[in-house]
Short mmCIF file of C-alpha atoms in Angstrom, two decimals:
data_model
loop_
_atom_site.label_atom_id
_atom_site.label_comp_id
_atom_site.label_asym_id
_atom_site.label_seq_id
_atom_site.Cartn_x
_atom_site.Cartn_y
_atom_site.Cartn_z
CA UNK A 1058 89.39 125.19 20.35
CA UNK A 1059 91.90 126.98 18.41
CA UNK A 1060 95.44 125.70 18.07
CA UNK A 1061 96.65 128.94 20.04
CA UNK A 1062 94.43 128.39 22.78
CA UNK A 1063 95.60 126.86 25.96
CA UNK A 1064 92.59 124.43 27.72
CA UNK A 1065 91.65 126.08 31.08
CA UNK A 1066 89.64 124.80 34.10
CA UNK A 1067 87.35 127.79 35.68
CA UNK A 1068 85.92 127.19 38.69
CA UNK A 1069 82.91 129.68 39.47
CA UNK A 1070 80.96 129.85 43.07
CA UNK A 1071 77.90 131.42 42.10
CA UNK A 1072 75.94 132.93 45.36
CA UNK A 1073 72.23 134.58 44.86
CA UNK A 1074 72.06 136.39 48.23
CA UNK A 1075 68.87 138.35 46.61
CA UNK A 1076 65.43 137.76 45.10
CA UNK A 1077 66.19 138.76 41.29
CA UNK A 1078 65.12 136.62 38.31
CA UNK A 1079 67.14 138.53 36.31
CA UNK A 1080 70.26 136.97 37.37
CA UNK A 1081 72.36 135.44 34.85
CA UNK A 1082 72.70 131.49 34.48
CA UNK A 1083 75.94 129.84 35.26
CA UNK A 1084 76.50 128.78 31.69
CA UNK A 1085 76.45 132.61 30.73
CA UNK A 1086 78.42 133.62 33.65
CA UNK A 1087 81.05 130.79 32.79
CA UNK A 1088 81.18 132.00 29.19
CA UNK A 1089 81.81 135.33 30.21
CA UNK A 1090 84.27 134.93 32.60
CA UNK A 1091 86.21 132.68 30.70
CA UNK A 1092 86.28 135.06 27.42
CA UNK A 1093 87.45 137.36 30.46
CA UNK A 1094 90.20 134.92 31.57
CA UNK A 1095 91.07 134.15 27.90
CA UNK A 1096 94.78 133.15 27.76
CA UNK A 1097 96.17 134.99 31.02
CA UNK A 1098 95.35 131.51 33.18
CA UNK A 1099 95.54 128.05 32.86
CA UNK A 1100 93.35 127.41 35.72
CA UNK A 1101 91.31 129.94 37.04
CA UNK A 1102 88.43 129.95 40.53
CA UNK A 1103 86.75 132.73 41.44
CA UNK A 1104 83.38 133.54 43.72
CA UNK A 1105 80.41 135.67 42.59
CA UNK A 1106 77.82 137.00 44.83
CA UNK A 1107 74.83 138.69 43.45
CA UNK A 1108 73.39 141.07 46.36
CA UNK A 1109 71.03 143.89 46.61
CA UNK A 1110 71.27 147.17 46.80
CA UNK A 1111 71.46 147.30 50.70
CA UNK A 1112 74.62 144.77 50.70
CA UNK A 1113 76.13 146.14 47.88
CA UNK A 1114 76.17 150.25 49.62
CA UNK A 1115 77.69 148.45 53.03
CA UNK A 1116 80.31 146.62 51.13
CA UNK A 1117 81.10 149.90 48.78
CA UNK A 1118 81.58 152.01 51.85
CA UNK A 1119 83.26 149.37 54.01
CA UNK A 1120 85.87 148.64 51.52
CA UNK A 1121 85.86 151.58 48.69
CA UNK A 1122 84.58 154.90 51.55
CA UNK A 1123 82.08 155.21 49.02
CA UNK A 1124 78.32 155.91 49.83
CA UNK A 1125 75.45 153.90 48.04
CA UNK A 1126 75.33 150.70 46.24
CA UNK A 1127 77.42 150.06 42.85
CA UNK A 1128 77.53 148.04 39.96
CA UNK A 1129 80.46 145.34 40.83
CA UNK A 1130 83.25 145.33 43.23
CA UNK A 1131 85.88 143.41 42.84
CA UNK A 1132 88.04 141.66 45.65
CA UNK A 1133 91.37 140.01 43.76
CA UNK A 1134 93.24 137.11 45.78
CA UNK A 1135 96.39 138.72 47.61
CA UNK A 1136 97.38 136.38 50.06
CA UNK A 1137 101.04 135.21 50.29
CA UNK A 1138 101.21 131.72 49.20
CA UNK A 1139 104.40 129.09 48.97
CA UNK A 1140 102.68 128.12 45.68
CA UNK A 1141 100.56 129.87 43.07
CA UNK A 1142 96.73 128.98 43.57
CA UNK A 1143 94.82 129.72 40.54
CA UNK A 1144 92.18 131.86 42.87
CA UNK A 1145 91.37 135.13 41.37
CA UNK A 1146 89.20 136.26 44.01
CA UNK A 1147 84.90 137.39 44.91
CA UNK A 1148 83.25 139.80 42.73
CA UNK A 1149 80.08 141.38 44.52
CA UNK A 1150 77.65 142.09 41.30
CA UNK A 1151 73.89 144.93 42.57
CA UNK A 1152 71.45 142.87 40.31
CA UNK A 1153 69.04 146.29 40.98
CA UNK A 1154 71.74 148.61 40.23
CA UNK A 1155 73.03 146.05 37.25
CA UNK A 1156 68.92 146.70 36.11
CA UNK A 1157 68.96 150.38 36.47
CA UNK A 1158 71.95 150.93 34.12
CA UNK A 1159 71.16 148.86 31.50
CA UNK A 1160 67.78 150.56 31.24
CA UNK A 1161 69.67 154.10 31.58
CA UNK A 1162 72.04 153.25 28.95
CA UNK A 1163 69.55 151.39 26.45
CA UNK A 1164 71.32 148.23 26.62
CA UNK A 1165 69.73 144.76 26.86
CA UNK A 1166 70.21 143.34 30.16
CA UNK A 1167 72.32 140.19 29.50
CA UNK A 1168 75.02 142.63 27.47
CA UNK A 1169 75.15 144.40 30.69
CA UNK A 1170 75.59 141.60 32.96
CA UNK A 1171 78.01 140.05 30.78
CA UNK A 1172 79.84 143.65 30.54
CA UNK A 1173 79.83 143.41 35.01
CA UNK A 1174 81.17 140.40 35.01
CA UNK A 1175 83.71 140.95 32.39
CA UNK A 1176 85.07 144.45 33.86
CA UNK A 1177 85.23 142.98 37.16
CA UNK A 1178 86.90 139.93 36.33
CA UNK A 1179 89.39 142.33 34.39
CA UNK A 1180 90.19 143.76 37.97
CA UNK A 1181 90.59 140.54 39.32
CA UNK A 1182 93.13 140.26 36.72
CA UNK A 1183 94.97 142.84 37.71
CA UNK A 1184 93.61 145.73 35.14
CA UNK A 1185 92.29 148.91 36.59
CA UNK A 1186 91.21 152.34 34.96
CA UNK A 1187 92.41 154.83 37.56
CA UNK A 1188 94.60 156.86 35.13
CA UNK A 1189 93.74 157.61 31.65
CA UNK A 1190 96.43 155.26 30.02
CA UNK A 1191 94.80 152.40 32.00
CA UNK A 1192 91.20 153.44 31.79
CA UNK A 1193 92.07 153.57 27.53
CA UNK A 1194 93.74 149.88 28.18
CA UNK A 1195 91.43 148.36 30.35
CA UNK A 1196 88.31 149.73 28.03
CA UNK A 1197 89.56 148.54 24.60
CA UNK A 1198 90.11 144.89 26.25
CA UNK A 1199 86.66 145.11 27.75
CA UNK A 1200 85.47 146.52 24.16
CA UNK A 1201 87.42 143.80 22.62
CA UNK A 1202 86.11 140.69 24.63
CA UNK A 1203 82.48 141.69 24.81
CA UNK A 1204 82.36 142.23 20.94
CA UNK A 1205 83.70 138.36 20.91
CA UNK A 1206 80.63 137.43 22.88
CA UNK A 1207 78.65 138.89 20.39
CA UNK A 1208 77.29 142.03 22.49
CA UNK A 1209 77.20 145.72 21.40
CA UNK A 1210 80.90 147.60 22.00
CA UNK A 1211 79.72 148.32 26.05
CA UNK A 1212 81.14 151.87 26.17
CA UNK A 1213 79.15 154.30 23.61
CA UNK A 1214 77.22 157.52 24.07
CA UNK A 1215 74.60 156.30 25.90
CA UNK A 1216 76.69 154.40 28.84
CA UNK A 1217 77.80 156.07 31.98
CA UNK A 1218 81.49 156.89 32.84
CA UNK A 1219 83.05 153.82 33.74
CA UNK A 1220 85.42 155.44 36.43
CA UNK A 1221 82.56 156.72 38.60
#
């Protein structure tokens, strides 16, 4: 650890609600999330839920009025609390739809699942890319973390628009 760095205790519930081998492992998933994390929290827990495409559509219309299923939605922690609780909140990551891209845009599929995870724990966090000055933010720090991981820069040529 370097001398900068500030130890931090992450806490991920990992739910398979699907059939797909190509799921992540928890080491991976707490290596990404934590790069995600980096400094911004001491302590951190936060729930993941890889669904299919059927679950994924139901929860991207329920919650976003959106039709069909999606990469990852993210669900940050907003209740009122006496204290601060170090929950972040559930991301909800489409293993098919996670598939799909990373074929479309030529990328291996553990840089793409580690690119998922990251972006939506970067919502959790409290980053969005709604406007232009926050889409520019929010993609250099994605850029910047998944480079650290030792992936490919995630947004290139060949990837889809993130704000879709």
């Amino acid at each position: 650890m370097r001398t900068n760095e500030r130890p931090m205790n992450i806490s991920i519930d990992i739910q398979v609600a699907c059939s797909s081998e190509d799921a992540p492992d928890e080491d991976s998933m707490q290596r990404w999330v934590s790069a995600a994390v980096r400094n911004e929290r001491d302590a951190a827990e936060l729930s993941v839920r890889i669904v299919d495409e059927q679950e994924s559509a139901t929860l991207n219309h329920q919650y976003r009025g959106k039709s069909g299923p999606t990469n990852v939605l993210s669900f940050p922690f907003d209740a009122v609390v006496p204290e601060p609780l170090p929950i972040l909140g559930d991301l909800v990551i489409c293993a098919p739809v996670v598939m799909r891209e990373a074929l479309q845009q030529s990328k291996t599929l553990e840089a793409h699942w580690a690119h998922m995870t990251v972006h939506g724990v970067l919502h959790l966090l409290g980053y969005d890319h709604v406007g232009d000055n926050d889409a520019e933010v929010m993609e250099a720090l994605e850029t910047d973390i998944i480079l650290g991981l030792g992936f490919p820069a995630p947004y290139t040529e060949n990837t889809l628009d993130p704000k879709v």
